[in-house]
Tab-separated table of C-alpha atoms and ligand atoms in Angstrom:
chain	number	residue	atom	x	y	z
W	232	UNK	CA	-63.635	63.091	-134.637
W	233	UNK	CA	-60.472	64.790	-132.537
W	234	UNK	CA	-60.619	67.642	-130.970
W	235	UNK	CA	-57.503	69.559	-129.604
W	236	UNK	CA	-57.755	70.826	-126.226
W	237	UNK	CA	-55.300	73.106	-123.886
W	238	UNK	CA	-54.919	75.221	-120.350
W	239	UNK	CA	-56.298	78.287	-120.335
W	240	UNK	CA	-52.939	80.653	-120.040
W	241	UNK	CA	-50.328	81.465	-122.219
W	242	UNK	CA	-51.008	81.050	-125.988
W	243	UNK	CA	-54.627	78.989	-125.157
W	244	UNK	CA	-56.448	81.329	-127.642
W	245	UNK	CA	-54.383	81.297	-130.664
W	246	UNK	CA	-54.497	77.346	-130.072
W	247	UNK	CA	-58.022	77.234	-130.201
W	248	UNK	CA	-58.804	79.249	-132.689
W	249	UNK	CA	-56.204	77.797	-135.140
W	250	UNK	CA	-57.537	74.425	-133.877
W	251	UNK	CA	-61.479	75.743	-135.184
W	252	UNK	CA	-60.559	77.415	-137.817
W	253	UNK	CA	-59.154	73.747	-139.408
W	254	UNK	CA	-62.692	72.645	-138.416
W	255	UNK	CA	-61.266	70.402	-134.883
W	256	UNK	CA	-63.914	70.759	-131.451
W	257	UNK	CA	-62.033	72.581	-129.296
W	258	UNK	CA	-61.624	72.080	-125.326
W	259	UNK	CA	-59.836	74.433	-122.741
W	260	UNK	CA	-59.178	73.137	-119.527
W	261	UNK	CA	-59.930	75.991	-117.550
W	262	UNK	CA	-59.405	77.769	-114.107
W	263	UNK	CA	-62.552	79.013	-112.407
W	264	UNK	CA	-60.710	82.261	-111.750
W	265	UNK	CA	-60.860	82.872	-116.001
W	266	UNK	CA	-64.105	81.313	-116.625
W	267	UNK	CA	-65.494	84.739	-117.714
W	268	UNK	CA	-62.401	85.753	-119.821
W	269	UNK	CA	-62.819	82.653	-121.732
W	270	UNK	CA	-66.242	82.496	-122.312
W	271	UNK	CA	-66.061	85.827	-124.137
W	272	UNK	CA	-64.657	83.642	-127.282
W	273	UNK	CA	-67.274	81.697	-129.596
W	274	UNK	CA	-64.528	79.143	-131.114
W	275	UNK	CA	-64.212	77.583	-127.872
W	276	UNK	CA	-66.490	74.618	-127.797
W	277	UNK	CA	-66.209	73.393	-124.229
W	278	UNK	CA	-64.772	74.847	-121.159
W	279	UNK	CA	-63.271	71.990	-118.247
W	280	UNK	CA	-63.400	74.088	-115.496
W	281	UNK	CA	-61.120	73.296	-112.685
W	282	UNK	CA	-59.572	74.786	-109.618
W	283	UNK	CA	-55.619	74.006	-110.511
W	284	UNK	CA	-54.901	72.862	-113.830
W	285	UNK	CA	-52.825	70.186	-112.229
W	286	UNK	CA	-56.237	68.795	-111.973
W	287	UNK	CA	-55.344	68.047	-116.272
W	288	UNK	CA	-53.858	64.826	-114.620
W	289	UNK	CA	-57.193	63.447	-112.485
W	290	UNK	CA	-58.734	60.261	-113.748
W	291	UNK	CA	-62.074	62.799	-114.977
W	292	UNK	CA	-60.061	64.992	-116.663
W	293	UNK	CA	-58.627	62.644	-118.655
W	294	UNK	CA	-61.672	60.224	-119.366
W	295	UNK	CA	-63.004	63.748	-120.768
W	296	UNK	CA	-60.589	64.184	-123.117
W	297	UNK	CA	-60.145	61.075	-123.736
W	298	UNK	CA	-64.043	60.346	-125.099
W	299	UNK	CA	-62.977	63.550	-127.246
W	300	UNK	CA	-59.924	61.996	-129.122
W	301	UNK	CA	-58.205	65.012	-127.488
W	302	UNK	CA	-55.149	65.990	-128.986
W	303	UNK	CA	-53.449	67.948	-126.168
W	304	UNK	CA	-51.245	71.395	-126.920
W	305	UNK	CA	-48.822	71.820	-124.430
W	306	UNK	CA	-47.309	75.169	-124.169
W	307	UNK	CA	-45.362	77.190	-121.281
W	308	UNK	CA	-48.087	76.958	-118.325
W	309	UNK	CA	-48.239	73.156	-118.560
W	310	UNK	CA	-43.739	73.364	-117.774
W	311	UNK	CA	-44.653	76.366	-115.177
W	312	UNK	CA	-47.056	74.600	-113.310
W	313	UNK	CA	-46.301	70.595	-113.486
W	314	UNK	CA	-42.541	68.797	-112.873
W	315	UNK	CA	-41.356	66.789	-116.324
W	316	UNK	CA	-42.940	63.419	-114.124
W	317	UNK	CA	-46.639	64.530	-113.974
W	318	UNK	CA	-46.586	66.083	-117.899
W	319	UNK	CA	-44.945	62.549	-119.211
W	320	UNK	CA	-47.797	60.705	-116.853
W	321	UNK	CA	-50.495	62.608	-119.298
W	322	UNK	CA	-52.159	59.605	-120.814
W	323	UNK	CA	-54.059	61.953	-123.217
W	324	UNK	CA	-51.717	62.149	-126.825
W	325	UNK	CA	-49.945	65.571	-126.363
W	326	UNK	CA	-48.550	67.488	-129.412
W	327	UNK	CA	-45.113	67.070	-130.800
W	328	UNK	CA	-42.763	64.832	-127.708
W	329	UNK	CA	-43.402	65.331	-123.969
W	330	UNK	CA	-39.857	63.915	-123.740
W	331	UNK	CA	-38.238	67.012	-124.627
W	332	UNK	CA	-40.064	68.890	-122.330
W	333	UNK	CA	-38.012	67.774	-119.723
W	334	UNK	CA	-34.691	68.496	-121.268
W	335	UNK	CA	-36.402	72.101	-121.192
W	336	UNK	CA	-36.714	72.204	-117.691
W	337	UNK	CA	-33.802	70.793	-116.508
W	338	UNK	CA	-31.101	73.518	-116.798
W	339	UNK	CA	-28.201	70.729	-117.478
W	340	UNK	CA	-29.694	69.075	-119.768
W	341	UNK	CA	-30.997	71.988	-121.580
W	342	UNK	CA	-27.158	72.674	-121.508
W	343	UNK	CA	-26.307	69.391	-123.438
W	344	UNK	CA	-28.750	69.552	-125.965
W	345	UNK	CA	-27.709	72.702	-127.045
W	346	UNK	CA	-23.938	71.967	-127.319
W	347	UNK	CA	-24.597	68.792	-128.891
W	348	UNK	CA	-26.813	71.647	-131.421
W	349	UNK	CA	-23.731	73.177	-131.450
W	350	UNK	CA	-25.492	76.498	-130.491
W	351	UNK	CA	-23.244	79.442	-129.316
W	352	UNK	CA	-24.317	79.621	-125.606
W	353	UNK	CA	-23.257	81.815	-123.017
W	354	UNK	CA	-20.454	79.837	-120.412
W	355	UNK	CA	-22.572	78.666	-117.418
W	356	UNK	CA	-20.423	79.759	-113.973
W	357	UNK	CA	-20.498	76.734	-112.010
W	358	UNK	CA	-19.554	78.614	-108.463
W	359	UNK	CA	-20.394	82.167	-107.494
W	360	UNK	CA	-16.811	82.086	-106.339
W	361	UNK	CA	-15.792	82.067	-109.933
W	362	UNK	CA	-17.773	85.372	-111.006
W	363	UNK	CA	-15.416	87.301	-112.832
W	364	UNK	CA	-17.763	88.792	-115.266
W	365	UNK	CA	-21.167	90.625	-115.686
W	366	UNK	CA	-23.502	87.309	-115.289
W	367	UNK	CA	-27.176	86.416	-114.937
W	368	UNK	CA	-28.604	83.805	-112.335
W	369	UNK	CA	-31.396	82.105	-113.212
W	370	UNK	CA	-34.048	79.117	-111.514
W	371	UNK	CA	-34.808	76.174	-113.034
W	372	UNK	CA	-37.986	75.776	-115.158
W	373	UNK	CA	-39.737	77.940	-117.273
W	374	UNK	CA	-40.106	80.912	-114.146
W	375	UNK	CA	-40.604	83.222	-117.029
W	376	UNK	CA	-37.969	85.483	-115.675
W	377	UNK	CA	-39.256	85.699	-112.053
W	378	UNK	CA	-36.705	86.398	-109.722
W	379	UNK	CA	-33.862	86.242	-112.002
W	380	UNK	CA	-30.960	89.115	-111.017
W	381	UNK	CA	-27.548	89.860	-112.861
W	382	UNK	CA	-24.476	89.952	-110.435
W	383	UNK	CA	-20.746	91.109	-110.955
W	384	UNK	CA	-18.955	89.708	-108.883
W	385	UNK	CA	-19.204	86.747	-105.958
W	386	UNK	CA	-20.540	89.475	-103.149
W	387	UNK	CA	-22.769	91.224	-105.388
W	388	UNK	CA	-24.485	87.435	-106.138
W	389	UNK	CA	-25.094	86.536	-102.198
W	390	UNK	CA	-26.648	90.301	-101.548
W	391	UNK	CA	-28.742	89.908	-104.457
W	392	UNK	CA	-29.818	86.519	-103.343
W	393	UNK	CA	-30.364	87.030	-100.088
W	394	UNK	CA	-31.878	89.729	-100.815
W	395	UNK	CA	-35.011	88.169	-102.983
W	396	UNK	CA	-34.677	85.225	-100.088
W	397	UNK	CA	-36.099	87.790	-97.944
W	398	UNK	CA	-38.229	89.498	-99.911
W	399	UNK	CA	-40.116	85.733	-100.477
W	400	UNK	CA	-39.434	85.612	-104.297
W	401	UNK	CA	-36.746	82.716	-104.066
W	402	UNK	CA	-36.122	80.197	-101.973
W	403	UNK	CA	-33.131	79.496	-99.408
W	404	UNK	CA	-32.505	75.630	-100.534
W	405	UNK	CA	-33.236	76.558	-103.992
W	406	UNK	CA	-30.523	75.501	-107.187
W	407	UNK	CA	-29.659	78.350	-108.811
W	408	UNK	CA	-28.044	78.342	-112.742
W	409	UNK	CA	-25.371	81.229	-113.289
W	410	UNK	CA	-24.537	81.960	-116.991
W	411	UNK	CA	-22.574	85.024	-118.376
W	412	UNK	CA	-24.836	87.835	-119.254
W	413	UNK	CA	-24.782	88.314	-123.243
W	414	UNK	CA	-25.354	91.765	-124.130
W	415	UNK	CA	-27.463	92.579	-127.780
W	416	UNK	CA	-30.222	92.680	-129.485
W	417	UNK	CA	-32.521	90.379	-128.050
W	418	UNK	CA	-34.627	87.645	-130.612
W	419	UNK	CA	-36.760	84.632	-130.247
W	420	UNK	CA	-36.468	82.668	-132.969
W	421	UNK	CA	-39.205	80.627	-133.839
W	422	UNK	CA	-39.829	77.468	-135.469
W	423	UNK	CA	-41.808	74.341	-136.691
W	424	UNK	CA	-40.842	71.152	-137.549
W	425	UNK	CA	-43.045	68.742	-139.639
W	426	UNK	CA	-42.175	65.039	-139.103
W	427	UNK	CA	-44.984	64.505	-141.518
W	428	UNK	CA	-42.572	66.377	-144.250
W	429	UNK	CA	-39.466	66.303	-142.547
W	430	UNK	CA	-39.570	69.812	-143.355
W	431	UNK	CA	-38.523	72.986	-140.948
W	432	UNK	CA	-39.970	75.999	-141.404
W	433	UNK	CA	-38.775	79.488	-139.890
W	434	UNK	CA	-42.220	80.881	-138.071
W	435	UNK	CA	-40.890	84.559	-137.002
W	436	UNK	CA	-38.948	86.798	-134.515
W	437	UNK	CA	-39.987	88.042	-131.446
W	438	UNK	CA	-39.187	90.148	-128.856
W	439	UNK	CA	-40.009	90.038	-124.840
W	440	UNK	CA	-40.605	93.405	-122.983
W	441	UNK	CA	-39.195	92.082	-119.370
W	442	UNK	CA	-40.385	94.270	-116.113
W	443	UNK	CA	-38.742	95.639	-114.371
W	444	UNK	CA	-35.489	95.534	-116.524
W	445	UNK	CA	-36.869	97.445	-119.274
W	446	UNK	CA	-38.310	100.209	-117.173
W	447	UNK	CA	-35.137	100.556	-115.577
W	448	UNK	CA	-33.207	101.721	-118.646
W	449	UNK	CA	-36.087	104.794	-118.848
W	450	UNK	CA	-34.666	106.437	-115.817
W	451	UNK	CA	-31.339	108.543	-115.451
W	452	UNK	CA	-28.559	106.526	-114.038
W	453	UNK	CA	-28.664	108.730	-110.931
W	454	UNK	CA	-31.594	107.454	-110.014
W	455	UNK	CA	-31.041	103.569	-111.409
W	456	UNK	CA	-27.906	104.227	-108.578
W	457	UNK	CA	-30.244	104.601	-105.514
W	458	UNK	CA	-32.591	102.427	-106.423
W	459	UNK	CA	-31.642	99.041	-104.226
W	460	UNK	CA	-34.623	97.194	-105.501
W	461	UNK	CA	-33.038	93.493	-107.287
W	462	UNK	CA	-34.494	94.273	-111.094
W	463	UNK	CA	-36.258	91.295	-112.341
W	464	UNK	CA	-36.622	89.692	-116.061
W	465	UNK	CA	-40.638	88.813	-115.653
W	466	UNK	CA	-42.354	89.241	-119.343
W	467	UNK	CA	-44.552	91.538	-119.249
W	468	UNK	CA	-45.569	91.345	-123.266
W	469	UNK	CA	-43.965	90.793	-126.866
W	470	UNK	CA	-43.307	92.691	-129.840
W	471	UNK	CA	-42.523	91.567	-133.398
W	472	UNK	CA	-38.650	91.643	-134.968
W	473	UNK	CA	-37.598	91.200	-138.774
W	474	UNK	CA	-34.230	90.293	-139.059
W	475	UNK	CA	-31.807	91.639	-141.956
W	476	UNK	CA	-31.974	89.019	-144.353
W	477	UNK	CA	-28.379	87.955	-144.603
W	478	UNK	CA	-29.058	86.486	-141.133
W	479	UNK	CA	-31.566	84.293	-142.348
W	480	UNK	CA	-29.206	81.495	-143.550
W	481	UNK	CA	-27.614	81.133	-139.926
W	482	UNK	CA	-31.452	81.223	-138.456
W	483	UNK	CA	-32.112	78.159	-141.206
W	484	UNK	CA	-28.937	76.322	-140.137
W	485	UNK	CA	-29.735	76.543	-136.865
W	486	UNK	CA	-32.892	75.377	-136.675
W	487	UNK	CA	-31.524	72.441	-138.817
W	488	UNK	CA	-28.834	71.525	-136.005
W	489	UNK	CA	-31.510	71.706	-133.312
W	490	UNK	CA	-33.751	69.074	-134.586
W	491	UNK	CA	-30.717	66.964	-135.995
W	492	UNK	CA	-29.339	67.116	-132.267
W	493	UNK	CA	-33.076	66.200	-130.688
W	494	UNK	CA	-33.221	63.614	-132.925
W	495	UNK	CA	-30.286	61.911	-131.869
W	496	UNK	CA	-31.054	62.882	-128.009
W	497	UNK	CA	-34.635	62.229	-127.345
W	498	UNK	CA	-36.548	60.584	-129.464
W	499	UNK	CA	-38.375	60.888	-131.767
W	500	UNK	CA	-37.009	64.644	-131.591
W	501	UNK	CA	-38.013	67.880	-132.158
W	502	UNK	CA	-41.903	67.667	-133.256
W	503	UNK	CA	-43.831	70.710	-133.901
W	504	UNK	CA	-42.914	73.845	-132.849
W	505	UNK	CA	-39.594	75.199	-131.209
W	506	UNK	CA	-37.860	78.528	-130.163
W	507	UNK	CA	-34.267	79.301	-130.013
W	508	UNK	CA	-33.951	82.067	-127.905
W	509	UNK	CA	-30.853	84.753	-127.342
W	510	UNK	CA	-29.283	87.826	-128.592
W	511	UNK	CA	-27.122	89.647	-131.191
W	512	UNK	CA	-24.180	91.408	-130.779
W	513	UNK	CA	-22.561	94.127	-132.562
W	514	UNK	CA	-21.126	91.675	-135.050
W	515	UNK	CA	-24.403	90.421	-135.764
W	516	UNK	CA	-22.926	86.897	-133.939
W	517	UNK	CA	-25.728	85.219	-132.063
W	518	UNK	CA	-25.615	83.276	-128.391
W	519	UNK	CA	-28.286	81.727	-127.623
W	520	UNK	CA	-28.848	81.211	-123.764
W	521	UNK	CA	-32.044	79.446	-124.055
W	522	UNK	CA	-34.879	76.738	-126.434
W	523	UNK	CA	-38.552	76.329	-125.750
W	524	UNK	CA	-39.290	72.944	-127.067
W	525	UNK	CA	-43.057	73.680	-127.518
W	526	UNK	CA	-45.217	76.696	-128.481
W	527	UNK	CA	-43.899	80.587	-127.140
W	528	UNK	CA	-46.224	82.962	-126.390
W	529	UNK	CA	-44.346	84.975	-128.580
W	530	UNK	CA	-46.068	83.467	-130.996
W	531	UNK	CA	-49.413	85.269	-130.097
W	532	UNK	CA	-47.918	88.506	-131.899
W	533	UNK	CA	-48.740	86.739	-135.243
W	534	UNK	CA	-52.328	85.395	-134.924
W	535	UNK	CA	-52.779	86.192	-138.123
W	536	UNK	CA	-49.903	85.290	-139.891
W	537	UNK	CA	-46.253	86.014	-139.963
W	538	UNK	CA	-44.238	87.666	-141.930
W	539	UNK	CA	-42.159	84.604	-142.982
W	540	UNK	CA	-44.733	82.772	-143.089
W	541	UNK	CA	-46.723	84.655	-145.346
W	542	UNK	CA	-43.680	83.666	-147.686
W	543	UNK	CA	-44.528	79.942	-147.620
W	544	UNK	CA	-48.217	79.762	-147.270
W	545	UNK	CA	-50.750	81.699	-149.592
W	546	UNK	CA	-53.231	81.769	-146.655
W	547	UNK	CA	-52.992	83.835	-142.966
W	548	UNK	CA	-51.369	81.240	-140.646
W	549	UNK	CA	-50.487	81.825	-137.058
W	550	UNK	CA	-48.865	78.644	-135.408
W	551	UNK	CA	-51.885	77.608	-133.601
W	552	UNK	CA	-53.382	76.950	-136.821
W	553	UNK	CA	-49.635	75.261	-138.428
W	554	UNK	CA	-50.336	72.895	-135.464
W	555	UNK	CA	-53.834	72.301	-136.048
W	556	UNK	CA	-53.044	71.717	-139.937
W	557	UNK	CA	-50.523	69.132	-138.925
W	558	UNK	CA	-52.495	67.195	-137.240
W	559	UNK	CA	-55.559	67.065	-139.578
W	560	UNK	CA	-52.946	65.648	-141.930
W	561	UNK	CA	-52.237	63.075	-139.560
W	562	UNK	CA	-55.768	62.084	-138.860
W	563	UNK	CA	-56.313	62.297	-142.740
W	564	UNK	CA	-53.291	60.292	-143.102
W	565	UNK	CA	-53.480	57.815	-139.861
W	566	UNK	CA	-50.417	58.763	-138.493
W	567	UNK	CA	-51.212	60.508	-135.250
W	568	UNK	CA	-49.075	58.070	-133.480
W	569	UNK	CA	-46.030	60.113	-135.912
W	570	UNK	CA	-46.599	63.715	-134.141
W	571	UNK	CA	-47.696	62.905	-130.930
W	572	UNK	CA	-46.217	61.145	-128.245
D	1686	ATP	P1	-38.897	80.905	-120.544
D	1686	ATP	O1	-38.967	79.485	-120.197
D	1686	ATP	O2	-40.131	81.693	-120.269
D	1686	ATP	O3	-38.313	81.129	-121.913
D	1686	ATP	P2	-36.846	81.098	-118.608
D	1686	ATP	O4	-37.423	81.243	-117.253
D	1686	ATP	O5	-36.307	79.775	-118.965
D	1686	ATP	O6	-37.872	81.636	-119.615
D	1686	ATP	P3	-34.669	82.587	-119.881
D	1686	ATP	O7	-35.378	82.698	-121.190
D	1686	ATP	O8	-33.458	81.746	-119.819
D	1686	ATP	O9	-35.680	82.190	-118.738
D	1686	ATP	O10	-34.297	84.039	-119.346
D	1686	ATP	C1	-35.245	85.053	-119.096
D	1686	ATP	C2	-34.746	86.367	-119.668
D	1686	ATP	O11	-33.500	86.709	-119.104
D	1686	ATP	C3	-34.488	86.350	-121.161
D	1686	ATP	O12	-35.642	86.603	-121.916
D	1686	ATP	C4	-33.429	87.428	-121.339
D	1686	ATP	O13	-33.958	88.726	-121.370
D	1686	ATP	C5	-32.639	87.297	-120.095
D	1686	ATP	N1	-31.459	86.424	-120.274
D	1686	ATP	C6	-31.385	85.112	-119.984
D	1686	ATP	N2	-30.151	84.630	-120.169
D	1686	ATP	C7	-29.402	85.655	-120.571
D	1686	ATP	C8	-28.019	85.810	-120.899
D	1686	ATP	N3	-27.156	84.805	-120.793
D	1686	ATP	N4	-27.597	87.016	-121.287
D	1686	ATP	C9	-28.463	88.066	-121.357
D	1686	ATP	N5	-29.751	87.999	-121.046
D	1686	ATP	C10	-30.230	86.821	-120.655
């Protein structure tokens, strides 16, 4: 029997129950500190408890999994809290390719495999001296929007920075990644790709609610003037978006160049589920300035179901439980070895 296992953060509960409700044991590997939050849920069949999930990469936490035919579901926490070298030393099979992952975290190659997607992205500003436009600066990694600011010029960047260097948020020797800011209609677009069909499907659209950002468009510019606080892009929570449908084509055709472009980058591609991430202008054009090449947590908005999803399936579907399907096919079919890696 397999069982499909996870960290306890992020999108650990859609996971799991997705992962029971296709009839797999299900394992979290969990911090102490949530013990109690995750005990509150019956579909989770066994609880790891650990003090730092980087403990996922001991010899016991892997001979545990391992006696379970674990399959394991990596999702944002797993890029947060381990560098590209400890997740590709996971012996356990994870989900969809731990190859990719890397290209997520490394800013420039995130930047190739999006060209080579030919995705509109925003142009990256290689020196603050060449800041001639409204930009964004962002770290490396998945930092969820932690200490990110937007600068206007080259003087604006180094009190901003220096700024957060003081306040503790970033660090002094730390690489930072300037891009031009794109302004619109934010939406997360995403996907799933079946290697087991060589189907893609279009999931749904989400939205992030960013602090403090967000709440600083709810007070008068007066005040937004005085205030000298650096406003960051952390997400707070995520809402649900239906695009008009003439936009669906481009969403389709996108999707479609991302895995044809991780397919020729990094095999064997883009497994499982994806997220294309920008905005929309007033011309309805989008730039994307950003992919997850795993599970969002924006996904977590449609546990039971999504919209678009409810178009293809006759059955309530959230992606935990696409991911969960796809792999019972693959036991049922022996080809695990196919959509994990
Ligand atoms: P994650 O890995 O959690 O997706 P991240 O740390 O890699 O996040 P981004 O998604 O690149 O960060 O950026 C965080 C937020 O900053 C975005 O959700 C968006 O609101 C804003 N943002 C990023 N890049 C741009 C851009 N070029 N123009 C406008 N807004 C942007």
């Amino acid at each position: 029997m397999t069982a499909i296992a996870t960290l306890g953060s992020h999108c650990a509960l859609q996971v799991l129950k997705g992962a029971k409700d296709e009839g797999f044991k299900t394992i979290l590997i969990c911090e102490k500190k949530r013990e109690k939050l995750y005990r509150r849920f019956p579909f989770i069949d066994e609880l790891i408890i650990v003090d730092y999930f980087k403990e996922v990469l001991d010899e016991k936490c892997q001979s545990i999994l391992q006696q379970n035919n674990a399959v394991l579901i990596p999702h944002g926490t797993l890029i947060a809290q381990m560098s590209s070298e400890e997740i590709e030393s996971i012996k356990t099979p994870i989900f969809g390719n731990k190859w990719i992952l890397r290209w997520e975290s490394d800013r420039g190659m995130k930047e190739k495999l999006m060209i080579e997607a030919k995705l509109p992205i925003p142009a990256p500003v290689l020196n603050p001296k060449d800041i001639k436009k409204l930009v964004i600066v962002k770290r490396q990694g998945a930092a969820g929007g932690k200490g990110y600011f937007m600068a206007a010029s080259e003087e604006d960047y180094n009190t901003k920075r220096n700024q957060l260097i003081s306040d503790g948020i970033i660090s002094k020797d730390e690489s930072l990644y300037i891009q031009e800011y794109a302004a619109g209609v934010l939406a997360y677009l995403q996907f799933f790709y079946s290697p087991l069909k060589g189907e893609l499907e279009f999931f749904g659209v989400d939205q992030r609610h960013e602090s403090d950002i967000e709440g600083l468009a709810r007070i008068p510019s007066e005040q937004q003037l005085k205030s000298d606080k650096v406003p960051s892009f952390n997400v707070i929570g995520n809402s649900p978006l239906v695009l008009r449908e003439s936009l669906l084509e481009e969403v389709y055709n996108m999707g479609e160049n991302f895995v044809e472009a991780a397919k020729k980058m990094v095999a064997p591609g883009m497994n499982g589920p994806f997220c294309i991430e920008g905005v929309y202008d007033e011309n309805a054009k989008f730039t994307s300035f950003e992919f997850s090449a795993r599970i969002v947590a924006g996904s977590n908005i449609y546990m039971d179901g999504s919209p678009y999803y409810t178009l293809l399936f006759n059955e309530p579907m959230s992606m935990g439980k696409r991911i969960a399907r796809e792999i019972k096919l693959a036991v049922e079919s022996n080809q695990l070895d196919k959509i994990t890696t």
